[in-house]
Structures are given as structure tokens and as C-alpha cells.
mmCIF file of C-alpha atoms in Angstrom:
data_model
loop_
_atom_site.group_PDB
_atom_site.id
_atom_site.type_symbol
_atom_site.label_atom_id
_atom_site.label_comp_id
_atom_site.label_asym_id
_atom_site.label_seq_id
_atom_site.Cartn_x
_atom_site.Cartn_y
_atom_site.Cartn_z
ATOM 1 C CA ALA A 11 150.734 88.462 112.612
ATOM 2 C CA VAL A 12 146.953 88.859 112.916
ATOM 3 C CA ASP A 13 144.629 90.145 110.192
ATOM 4 C CA GLU A 14 142.964 93.510 110.854
ATOM 5 C CA SER A 15 139.554 92.002 109.981
ATOM 6 C CA GLU A 16 139.887 89.563 112.910
ATOM 7 C CA LEU A 17 140.736 92.393 115.329
ATOM 8 C CA LEU A 18 137.692 94.441 114.285
ATOM 9 C CA THR A 19 135.159 91.593 114.592
ATOM 10 C CA VAL A 20 133.759 90.337 117.900
ATOM 11 C CA PRO A 21 134.261 86.579 118.358
ATOM 12 C CA ASP A 22 131.136 84.391 118.379
ATOM 13 C CA GLY A 23 129.615 83.703 121.788
ATOM 14 C CA TRP A 24 131.604 86.490 123.521
ATOM 15 C CA LYS A 25 129.797 88.301 126.339
ATOM 16 C CA GLU A 26 130.896 91.254 128.410
ATOM 17 C CA PRO A 27 131.546 90.198 132.036
ATOM 18 C CA PRO A 28 128.899 91.496 134.493
ATOM 19 C CA PHE A 29 129.601 94.508 136.731
ATOM 20 C CA THR A 30 129.998 93.289 140.329
ATOM 21 C CA ARG A 31 130.639 94.854 143.759
ATOM 22 C CA GLU A 32 134.339 94.034 143.409
ATOM 23 C CA ASP A 33 134.559 96.485 140.499
ATOM 24 C CA ASN A 34 133.247 99.322 142.728
ATOM 25 C CA PRO A 35 133.664 98.331 146.415
ATOM 26 C CA LYS A 36 133.272 101.874 147.867
ATOM 27 C CA GLY A 37 129.911 102.533 146.157
ATOM 28 C CA LEU A 38 128.594 105.929 145.011
ATOM 29 C CA LEU A 39 129.442 109.277 146.623
ATOM 30 C CA GLU A 40 126.131 111.096 145.939
ATOM 31 C CA GLU A 41 122.489 110.146 145.687
ATOM 32 C CA SER A 42 120.861 110.324 142.248
ATOM 33 C CA SER A 43 117.143 110.297 141.487
ATOM 34 C CA PHE A 44 114.786 110.422 138.524
ATOM 35 C CA ALA A 45 111.023 110.974 138.399
ATOM 36 C CA THR A 46 108.397 110.698 135.670
ATOM 37 C CA LEU A 47 104.662 111.360 135.440
ATOM 38 C CA PHE A 48 102.160 108.739 134.279
ATOM 39 C CA PRO A 49 98.617 109.094 132.849
ATOM 40 C CA LYS A 50 95.512 108.474 134.967
ATOM 41 C CA TYR A 51 94.501 105.269 133.125
ATOM 42 C CA ARG A 52 97.803 103.583 134.173
ATOM 43 C CA GLU A 53 97.113 104.060 137.895
ATOM 44 C CA ALA A 54 95.236 100.767 138.457
ATOM 45 C CA TYR A 55 97.893 98.671 136.640
ATOM 46 C CA LEU A 56 100.812 100.348 138.435
ATOM 47 C CA LYS A 57 99.152 99.693 141.824
ATOM 48 C CA GLU A 58 99.021 95.971 141.030
ATOM 49 C CA CYS A 59 102.559 95.543 139.681
ATOM 50 C CA TRP A 60 104.381 98.032 141.979
ATOM 51 C CA PRO A 61 105.526 95.348 144.525
ATOM 52 C CA LEU A 62 107.177 93.470 141.624
ATOM 53 C CA VAL A 63 108.874 96.707 140.450
ATOM 54 C CA GLN A 64 110.254 97.340 143.962
ATOM 55 C CA LYS A 65 111.499 93.762 144.210
ATOM 56 C CA ALA A 66 113.258 93.921 140.797
ATOM 57 C CA LEU A 67 114.920 97.275 141.579
ATOM 58 C CA GLY A 68 115.747 96.135 145.171
ATOM 59 C CA GLU A 69 118.091 93.501 143.731
ATOM 60 C CA HIS A 70 120.157 96.394 142.272
ATOM 61 C CA TYR A 71 119.814 98.434 145.520
ATOM 62 C CA VAL A 72 117.595 101.120 143.972
ATOM 63 C CA ASN A 73 114.533 102.501 145.792
ATOM 64 C CA ALA A 74 111.259 103.102 143.945
ATOM 65 C CA ALA A 75 108.326 105.280 145.128
ATOM 66 C CA LEU A 76 104.826 105.626 143.643
ATOM 67 C CA ASP A 77 102.890 108.851 144.291
ATOM 68 C CA LEU A 78 99.234 108.383 143.278
ATOM 69 C CA ILE A 79 98.192 111.887 144.404
ATOM 70 C CA GLU A 80 100.735 113.655 142.201
ATOM 71 C CA GLY A 81 100.704 110.863 139.567
ATOM 72 C CA SER A 82 104.459 110.269 139.482
ATOM 73 C CA MET A 83 107.080 107.509 139.892
ATOM 74 C CA THR A 84 110.492 108.166 141.480
ATOM 75 C CA VAL A 85 113.669 106.056 141.611
ATOM 76 C CA THR A 86 116.670 106.876 143.829
ATOM 77 C CA THR A 87 120.045 105.300 144.587
ATOM 78 C CA THR A 88 121.019 104.117 148.097
ATOM 79 C CA LYS A 89 124.280 103.753 150.012
ATOM 80 C CA LYS A 90 124.480 100.093 148.968
ATOM 81 C CA THR A 91 124.206 100.866 145.217
ATOM 82 C CA PHE A 92 127.484 99.955 143.547
ATOM 83 C CA ASP A 93 126.520 99.971 139.836
ATOM 84 C CA PRO A 94 126.465 103.598 138.578
ATOM 85 C CA TYR A 95 124.413 102.621 135.510
ATOM 86 C CA ALA A 96 121.660 100.961 137.583
ATOM 87 C CA ILE A 97 119.892 104.292 138.138
ATOM 88 C CA ILE A 98 119.830 104.935 134.340
ATOM 89 C CA ARG A 99 118.212 101.528 133.801
ATOM 90 C CA ALA A 100 115.709 102.293 136.602
ATOM 91 C CA ARG A 101 114.875 105.612 134.910
ATOM 92 C CA ASP A 102 114.191 103.794 131.608
ATOM 93 C CA LEU A 103 112.054 101.256 133.479
ATOM 94 C CA ILE A 104 109.662 103.858 134.901
ATOM 95 C CA LYS A 105 109.550 105.660 131.539
ATOM 96 C CA LEU A 106 108.448 102.473 129.776
ATOM 97 C CA LEU A 107 105.869 101.723 132.482
ATOM 98 C CA ALA A 108 104.370 105.183 131.905
ATOM 99 C CA ARG A 109 104.260 104.420 128.148
ATOM 100 C CA SER A 110 101.899 101.409 128.652
ATOM 101 C CA VAL A 111 104.606 98.742 128.271
ATOM 102 C CA PRO A 112 103.709 95.701 130.457
ATOM 103 C CA PHE A 113 105.976 94.780 133.389
ATOM 104 C CA GLU A 114 106.642 91.307 131.872
ATOM 105 C CA GLN A 115 108.702 93.088 129.201
ATOM 106 C CA VAL A 116 109.918 96.094 131.195
ATOM 107 C CA PHE A 117 111.979 94.163 133.780
ATOM 108 C CA ARG A 118 114.290 92.990 130.920
ATOM 109 C CA ILE A 119 115.776 96.530 130.809
ATOM 110 C CA LEU A 120 117.783 95.670 133.941
ATOM 111 C CA GLN A 121 119.880 93.219 131.892
ATOM 112 C CA ASP A 122 123.235 94.377 130.459
ATOM 113 C CA ASP A 123 122.567 93.496 126.806
ATOM 114 C CA VAL A 124 119.087 95.094 126.663
ATOM 115 C CA ALA A 125 118.337 98.774 126.041
ATOM 116 C CA CYS A 126 115.282 100.869 125.181
ATOM 117 C CA ASP A 127 114.406 103.605 122.722
ATOM 118 C CA ILE A 128 111.378 105.910 122.798
ATOM 119 C CA ILE A 129 110.759 107.349 119.307
ATOM 120 C CA LYS A 130 108.584 110.470 119.105
ATOM 121 C CA ILE A 131 106.509 110.366 115.901
ATOM 122 C CA GLY A 132 103.814 112.947 116.658
ATOM 123 C CA SER A 133 105.660 115.936 115.166
ATOM 124 C CA LEU A 134 106.946 114.175 112.002
ATOM 125 C CA VAL A 135 103.671 114.540 110.031
ATOM 126 C CA ARG A 136 101.667 117.751 109.727
ATOM 127 C CA LYS A 137 98.143 116.477 109.095
ATOM 128 C CA ARG A 138 96.497 114.391 111.811
ATOM 129 C CA GLU A 139 94.669 112.134 109.310
ATOM 130 C CA THR A 140 97.923 111.329 107.468
ATOM 131 C CA PHE A 141 99.648 110.595 110.784
ATOM 132 C CA ILE A 142 96.925 108.112 111.822
ATOM 133 C CA LYS A 143 97.124 106.326 108.428
ATOM 134 C CA ARG A 144 100.919 105.975 108.594
ATOM 135 C CA ARG A 145 100.820 104.799 112.199
ATOM 136 C CA ALA A 146 98.251 102.149 111.188
ATOM 137 C CA ARG A 147 100.565 101.151 108.316
ATOM 138 C CA LEU A 148 103.321 100.509 110.867
ATOM 139 C CA LEU A 149 101.006 98.171 112.796
ATOM 140 C CA GLY A 150 99.750 96.374 109.677
ATOM 141 C CA PRO A 151 96.579 94.261 109.341
ATOM 142 C CA LYS A 152 95.924 92.669 112.761
ATOM 143 C CA GLY A 153 99.436 93.748 113.883
ATOM 144 C CA SER A 154 101.194 91.494 111.339
ATOM 145 C CA THR A 155 103.765 94.095 110.181
ATOM 146 C CA LEU A 156 104.732 94.928 113.767
ATOM 147 C CA LYS A 157 105.045 91.228 114.618
ATOM 148 C CA ALA A 158 107.346 90.639 111.614
ATOM 149 C CA LEU A 159 109.503 93.577 112.691
ATOM 150 C CA GLU A 160 109.719 92.194 116.232
ATOM 151 C CA LEU A 161 110.857 88.776 114.969
ATOM 152 C CA LEU A 162 113.537 90.255 112.683
ATOM 153 C CA THR A 163 114.988 92.714 115.239
ATOM 154 C CA ASN A 164 114.467 90.633 118.444
ATOM 155 C CA CYS A 165 112.849 93.711 120.023
ATOM 156 C CA TYR A 166 109.548 94.328 121.784
ATOM 157 C CA ILE A 167 107.739 97.258 120.115
ATOM 158 C CA MET A 168 104.805 99.180 121.589
ATOM 159 C CA VAL A 169 102.965 101.838 119.543
ATOM 160 C CA GLN A 170 101.133 104.150 121.931
ATOM 161 C CA GLY A 171 99.753 107.583 121.048
ATOM 162 C CA ASN A 172 102.463 109.834 119.615
ATOM 163 C CA THR A 173 105.389 107.570 120.577
ATOM 164 C CA VAL A 174 106.853 104.156 119.708
ATOM 165 C CA SER A 175 108.610 102.349 122.579
ATOM 166 C CA ALA A 176 111.160 99.667 121.662
ATOM 167 C CA LEU A 177 112.979 97.301 124.003
ATOM 168 C CA GLY A 178 115.767 94.920 122.940
ATOM 169 C CA PRO A 179 119.411 94.658 121.806
ATOM 170 C CA PHE A 180 121.256 97.746 120.513
ATOM 171 C CA SER A 181 121.529 96.508 116.908
ATOM 172 C CA GLY A 182 117.772 95.775 116.807
ATOM 173 C CA LEU A 183 116.861 99.189 118.235
ATOM 174 C CA LYS A 184 118.847 100.891 115.469
ATOM 175 C CA GLU A 185 116.846 99.022 112.810
ATOM 176 C CA VAL A 186 113.513 99.712 114.566
ATOM 177 C CA ARG A 187 114.204 103.463 114.656
ATOM 178 C CA LYS A 188 115.077 103.477 110.944
ATOM 179 C CA VAL A 189 111.895 101.570 109.970
ATOM 180 C CA VAL A 190 109.636 103.785 112.130
ATOM 181 C CA LEU A 191 111.092 107.052 110.788
ATOM 182 C CA ASP A 192 110.925 105.788 107.184
ATOM 183 C CA THR A 193 107.267 104.817 107.660
ATOM 184 C CA MET A 194 106.482 108.332 108.864
ATOM 185 C CA LYS A 195 108.268 109.645 105.721
ATOM 186 C CA ASN A 196 105.809 107.650 103.557
ATOM 187 C CA ILE A 197 108.153 104.688 102.845
ATOM 188 C CA HIS A 198 106.244 101.427 103.322
ATOM 189 C CA PRO A 199 107.704 99.182 106.095
ATOM 190 C CA ILE A 200 107.559 96.105 103.825
ATOM 191 C CA TYR A 201 110.617 97.396 101.915
ATOM 192 C CA ASN A 202 112.688 97.597 105.102
ATOM 193 C CA ILE A 203 111.382 94.210 106.268
ATOM 194 C CA LYS A 204 112.551 92.607 102.986
ATOM 195 C CA THR A 205 116.005 94.147 103.456
ATOM 196 C CA LEU A 206 116.190 92.880 107.058
ATOM 197 C CA MET A 207 115.268 89.346 105.957
ATOM 198 C CA ILE A 208 118.079 89.337 103.374
ATOM 199 C CA LYS A 209 120.566 90.705 105.946
ATOM 200 C CA ARG A 210 119.554 87.989 108.379
ATOM 201 C CA GLU A 211 120.382 85.275 105.825
ATOM 202 C CA LEU A 212 123.669 86.947 104.825
ATOM 203 C CA ALA A 213 124.809 87.161 108.473
ATOM 204 C CA LYS A 214 124.762 83.356 108.686
ATOM 205 C CA ASP A 215 127.580 83.093 106.114
ATOM 206 C CA PRO A 216 131.007 83.715 107.786
ATOM 207 C CA GLU A 217 132.703 84.460 104.434
ATOM 208 C CA LEU A 218 130.417 87.442 103.737
ATOM 209 C CA ARG A 219 131.033 89.028 107.143
ATOM 210 C CA THR A 220 133.868 91.265 105.917
ATOM 211 C CA GLN A 221 132.373 91.986 102.488
ATOM 212 C CA SER A 222 129.936 94.666 101.352
ATOM 213 C CA TRP A 223 126.305 93.521 101.134
ATOM 214 C CA GLU A 224 125.094 96.205 98.723
ATOM 215 C CA ARG A 225 125.010 93.851 95.730
ATOM 216 C CA PHE A 226 122.613 91.497 97.574
ATOM 217 C CA LEU A 227 120.240 94.131 98.976
ATOM 218 C CA PRO A 228 117.245 95.182 96.816
ATOM 219 C CA LYS A 229 117.070 98.689 95.413
ATOM 220 C CA PHE A 230 113.550 100.079 95.377
ATOM 221 C CA LYS A 231 112.915 102.881 92.908
ATOM 222 C CA ARG A 232 110.435 105.579 93.721
ATOM 223 C CA LYS A 233 107.458 105.626 91.404
ATOM 224 C CA ASN A 234 106.662 109.004 89.898
ATOM 225 C CA LEU A 235 103.120 109.975 90.716
ATOM 226 C CA LYS A 236 100.817 111.130 87.945
ATOM 227 C CA LYS A 237 100.739 114.837 87.293
ATOM 228 C CA ARG A 238 97.793 116.612 88.796
ATOM 229 C CA LYS A 239 94.835 117.203 86.544
ATOM 230 C CA GLU A 240 94.869 120.537 84.776
ATOM 231 C CA PRO A 241 91.912 122.803 85.550
ATOM 232 C CA LYS A 242 89.290 123.331 82.861
ATOM 233 C CA LYS A 243 89.402 127.102 83.187
ATOM 234 C CA LYS A 244 92.929 128.416 82.890
ATOM 235 C CA ASN A 245 93.610 131.946 84.035
ATOM 236 C CA THR A 246 95.967 133.342 81.417
ATOM 237 C CA LYS A 247 97.865 136.445 82.355
ATOM 238 C CA LYS A 248 97.475 139.344 79.995
ATOM 239 C CA GLU A 249 100.522 141.108 78.600
ATOM 240 C CA TYR A 250 101.622 144.035 80.693
ATOM 241 C CA THR A 251 101.009 147.465 79.124
ATOM 242 C CA PRO A 252 101.803 150.772 80.784
ATOM 243 C CA PHE A 253 98.659 152.372 79.338
ATOM 244 C CA PRO A 254 95.379 152.089 81.265
ATOM 245 C CA PRO A 255 92.448 150.206 79.659
ATOM 246 C CA PRO A 256 89.974 152.310 77.607
ATOM 247 C CA GLN A 257 87.119 153.797 79.600
ATOM 248 C CA PRO A 258 83.839 151.888 79.055
ATOM 249 C CA GLU A 259 81.032 153.746 77.282
ATOM 250 C CA SER A 260 78.188 155.036 79.430
ATOM 251 C CA GLN A 261 74.500 154.546 78.615
ATOM 252 C CA ILE A 262 74.225 158.136 77.305
ATOM 253 C CA ASP A 263 77.176 157.578 74.934
ATOM 254 C CA LYS A 264 75.513 154.418 73.543
ATOM 255 C CA GLU A 265 72.204 156.297 73.053
ATOM 256 C CA LEU A 266 74.006 159.130 71.314
ATOM 257 C CA ALA A 267 75.787 156.703 68.968
ATOM 258 C CA SER A 268 72.527 154.924 68.007
ATOM 259 C CA GLY A 269 70.509 158.205 67.800
ATOM 260 C CA GLU A 270 68.063 157.025 70.494
ATOM 261 C CA TYR A 271 69.008 159.961 72.716
ATOM 262 C CA PHE A 272 67.212 162.398 70.408
ATOM 263 C CA LEU A 273 63.918 160.456 70.301
ATOM 264 C CA LYS A 274 60.893 161.538 72.295
ATOM 265 C CA GLU A 275 59.554 159.577 75.282
ATOM 266 C CA ARG A 276 56.614 158.220 73.255
ATOM 267 C CA GLN A 277 58.920 156.973 70.494
ATOM 268 C CA LYS A 278 61.279 155.347 73.020
ATOM 269 C CA LYS A 279 58.392 153.467 74.668
ATOM 270 C CA ARG A 280 57.027 152.349 71.294
ATOM 271 C CA LYS A 281 60.481 151.021 70.308
ATOM 272 C CA GLN A 282 60.804 149.117 73.597
ATOM 273 C CA MET A 283 57.351 147.556 73.125
ATOM 274 C CA GLU A 284 58.255 146.455 69.583
ATOM 275 C CA GLU A 285 61.427 144.776 70.866
ATOM 276 C CA ILE A 286 59.461 142.975 73.600
ATOM 277 C CA LYS A 287 56.828 141.775 71.103
ATOM 278 C CA ALA A 288 59.538 140.516 68.709
ATOM 279 C CA LYS A 289 61.127 138.517 71.541
ATOM 280 C CA GLN A 290 57.727 137.081 72.557
ATOM 281 C CA ALA A 291 57.001 136.056 68.938
ATOM 282 C CA ASP A 292 60.383 134.214 68.732
ATOM 283 C CA ALA A 293 59.699 132.412 72.005
ATOM 284 C CA ILE A 294 56.185 131.332 70.870
ATOM 285 C CA LYS A 295 57.599 130.087 67.562
ATOM 286 C CA ARG A 296 60.281 127.994 69.314
ATOM 287 C CA ARG A 297 57.736 126.516 71.741
ATOM 288 C CA GLN A 298 55.397 125.595 68.871
ATOM 289 C CA GLU A 299 58.226 123.818 66.999
ATOM 290 C CA GLU A 300 59.048 121.745 70.086
ATOM 291 C CA ARG A 301 55.389 120.708 70.459
ATOM 292 C CA ASN A 302 55.109 119.758 66.781
ATOM 293 C CA LYS A 303 58.150 117.426 67.079
ATOM 294 C CA ALA A 304 55.939 114.864 68.855
ATOM 295 C CA PHE A 305 53.607 114.666 65.798
ATOM 296 C CA ILE A 306 56.360 114.159 63.196
ATOM 297 C CA PRO A 307 56.463 110.435 62.287
ATOM 298 C CA PRO A 308 59.886 108.702 62.444
ATOM 299 C CA LYS A 309 61.607 107.615 59.250
ATOM 300 C CA GLU A 310 60.752 104.067 58.297
ATOM 301 C CA LYS A 311 63.498 101.652 57.343
ATOM 302 C CA PRO A 312 63.360 100.351 53.729
ATOM 303 C CA VAL A 313 61.781 96.882 53.459
ATOM 304 C CA VAL A 314 64.255 94.254 52.317
ATOM 305 C CA LYS A 315 62.700 91.260 50.502
ATOM 306 C CA THR A 316 64.008 87.970 51.841
ATOM 307 C CA LYS A 317 64.891 85.352 49.252
ATOM 308 C CA LYS A 318 63.059 82.089 49.748
ATOM 309 C CA ALA A 319 65.340 79.138 50.160
ATOM 310 C CA SER A 320 65.070 76.813 47.169
ATOM 311 C CA THR A 321 63.607 73.598 48.553
ATOM 312 C CA GLU A 322 63.390 71.929 45.191
ATOM 313 C CA LYS A 323 66.245 69.504 44.721
ATOM 314 C CA LYS A 324 66.851 67.119 41.892
ATOM 315 C CA ILE A 325 66.223 63.557 43.003
ATOM 316 C CA ASP A 326 68.109 60.751 41.229
ATOM 317 C CA ILE A 327 65.493 57.960 41.036
ATOM 318 C CA GLU A 328 67.770 55.441 39.301
ATOM 319 C CA ALA A 329 70.421 55.653 42.088
ATOM 320 C CA ILE A 330 67.732 54.978 44.700
ATOM 321 C CA LYS A 331 66.491 51.918 42.773
ATOM 322 C CA GLU A 332 70.002 50.440 42.650
ATOM 323 C CA LYS A 333 70.437 50.913 46.413
ATOM 324 C CA VAL A 334 67.123 49.104 47.068
ATOM 325 C CA LYS A 335 68.146 46.177 44.809
ATOM 326 C CA ASN A 336 71.522 45.786 46.577
ATOM 327 C CA ALA A 337 69.787 45.866 49.965
ATOM 328 C CA LYS A 338 67.393 43.073 48.951
ATOM 329 C CA LYS A 339 70.251 40.836 47.847
ATOM 330 C CA LYS A 340 72.029 41.194 51.207
ATOM 331 C CA LYS A 341 70.870 39.222 54.216
ATOM 332 C CA LEU A 342 71.081 40.766 57.657
ATOM 333 C CA GLY A 343 74.522 40.018 59.111
ATOM 334 C CA ALA A 344 75.582 38.099 55.907
ATOM 335 C CA LEU A 345 78.749 38.780 53.891
ATOM 336 C CA PRO A 346 78.551 40.072 50.316
ATOM 337 C CA GLU A 347 78.655 37.572 47.377
ATOM 338 C CA GLU A 348 82.235 38.375 46.302
ATOM 339 C CA GLU A 349 83.646 37.703 49.785
ATOM 340 C CA VAL A 350 81.723 34.441 49.996
ATOM 341 C CA LYS A 351 83.194 33.253 46.641
ATOM 342 C CA LEU A 352 86.767 34.131 47.793
ATOM 343 C CA LYS A 353 86.286 32.173 51.013
ATOM 344 C CA MET A 354 85.003 29.137 49.117
ATOM 345 C CA ALA A 355 88.051 29.177 46.805
ATOM 346 C CA ALA A 356 90.458 29.413 49.759
ATOM 347 C CA ASP A 357 88.803 26.383 51.480
ATOM 348 C CA GLU A 358 89.094 24.248 48.341
ATOM 349 C CA LYS A 359 92.863 24.981 48.010
ATOM 350 C CA LYS A 360 93.438 23.901 51.616
ATOM 351 C CA LYS A 361 91.633 20.590 51.015
ATOM 352 C CA LYS A 362 93.759 19.872 47.910
ATOM 353 C CA LYS A 363 97.011 20.471 49.817
ATOM 354 C CA LYS A 364 95.983 17.956 52.483
#
């Protein structure tokens, strides 16, 4: 009888046996090929490292061709190719090379326990400025956040343009994808990094392998942002009424109401002149008041008489005389008379005892 938990877990140090020619002695029936384009700035680097690419793929019996005129890379299987998954790995290799990943990291994709993931992040954020800020947040100051993520997931991560290329074990790639997508959703990567660090420590304990880790993982609450500031001028909607608003009065109606309509031209002009003169008189008066303000003296503060400190103190002359007498009796460094008498008496008693 074996526990179900032991059947579900993979034993420590177990590795899948490699795929050899004995597993597929007859090879592949048809030729498969994949091609990908690369940007112009990668041309010089690909020219240098292409012999190394051909050598690495030649070990798996896969041909590689570089077309500088068209700007493309092509990989094809041969008659000697026995591993059907080798062409998929070769396809991933040329994809990563086109994404600015260096060959020192790319050739690891040909191993069985290494995979790659290309995460497209360009379409996840609407505004370009927000996208650049969040992408910079993923990198961190001097690439520190990205380096921490690489150490925790055992993956190589390359942020280039609108994509993030990751290369490493399957479990690490899953974590990298989650962190990258969360960062683009405005969740800071430091929260996920803290969780990964705790998981890493918990994985070392064999007793906790079959248990749930939720009680150990931190729970980050979302902080509610402050409400937006209310505008100073609020547009209040008026109550709906089926009746139209009253028609505004015309100039003639106003003149008729005030009786100005029936005045003669001379009277109208005289009235206008009087109004203008009244306005001018008010303006002159206001201006004169403002000018006169400079000549009005400021209010003086009331003078407070300071009380003179009483310097006269009663001096006790008799006390001073006594102090002087006592000082005269004492010699410098000598003991007082009473102490001298006590010492003399003590010496005499000692002599008598002897």
C-alpha cells in the first residue's frame, strides 16, 4: 500500500531520460521548416555568431540558413534528424536571437529541461507614457528588480521593446509570466517577489510539500485612492418643466415700462449725459479717497509705563560685623576653637589610659 501523496510527487533528483536515436531509428518522414524575420540592427551580431548557431544545431541534425538580403533566418530538418522536437527548439532559438537575446543564453534552449516564453506586453496598456513607466518598473533601479526575479525563478529575462523574452525551467517561466502581466496591470513586482521568496523557503521543508501554503503567504490589500477633487463650479441640472421659458423683454418693452419711450430725443440725450456725469463723479470720489489713504496717520499704540526695579535693599549691618569678627578669629587652614578643644581633651584621655 502506497500513499497517494507519494504517487503524485516527483522524487528528488529524478530526471527524464534523454531522447536518443534508438527511440526513433527510422527518423522523420517529411521535412519541416520554420523562418523568422530579424531587425536591421541585429544583422552585424548574427553575422558574427552564425557559425556557432550552425554548429549547435548541427549536433541535432538541423540545418540553419541566414538570408541578409531578405533579413530572415530559416531552420529545416534533414534525413538524419531523429528527434521530432528538435525543430521546435530550433524555431525558438531563432525567435530569441531576433529578440536581442545573446547566443550565450540562447543555446540553452536545446536542452530538455529548458523552455522559452515570449510575452507580448505592448497591447496591455493603452497610453504609451503609462506603458513606458510600468516597463521601467519591471526593470527596477539599475535592473535590480529584474535581477531579483531572475535569481528567484532561475530564468534569463530580456525586456526588449514591446516584448519580454524569458528562458529557463517551466516552473520559473510560469512565475515570470505572472509577474510581468501583474506589473502591466499596475501591481508592483515587489509584492510578487516577496511571495516567491517565501515559497522558496517553504519548498525546502519536506513536511510542507503536501500542505497548503496560503497561511504563510502575505495578503496585500489594495489601497483605496483618494476621491478626485470636486470642481469649484458645479453644473446643477434644472428641474424639467414642459412649459418653455418666458420670452425675454426687448429694449422697446423696457423703454415702455420706464416711460422713456415717450420722451423726445433731446430729453433722452440729456438723461444719458446726467447718468454719465453721475458715474464720473462716483469714480472721481473713489479715486480721491484712495489717494487720501496715504495721508491718514496710523493709530499709535498706547504707551505703557515700565515699573523701575527697586534696587534699594535693606542691609543688615550687624550681621556683616559678626561675619568679619569670626573671620578674624580664624587662621587660614586652621580648625575652629571648639574642634581644637575636643581634640585636646581626647589626647589627654589617651595619655591617662597609658
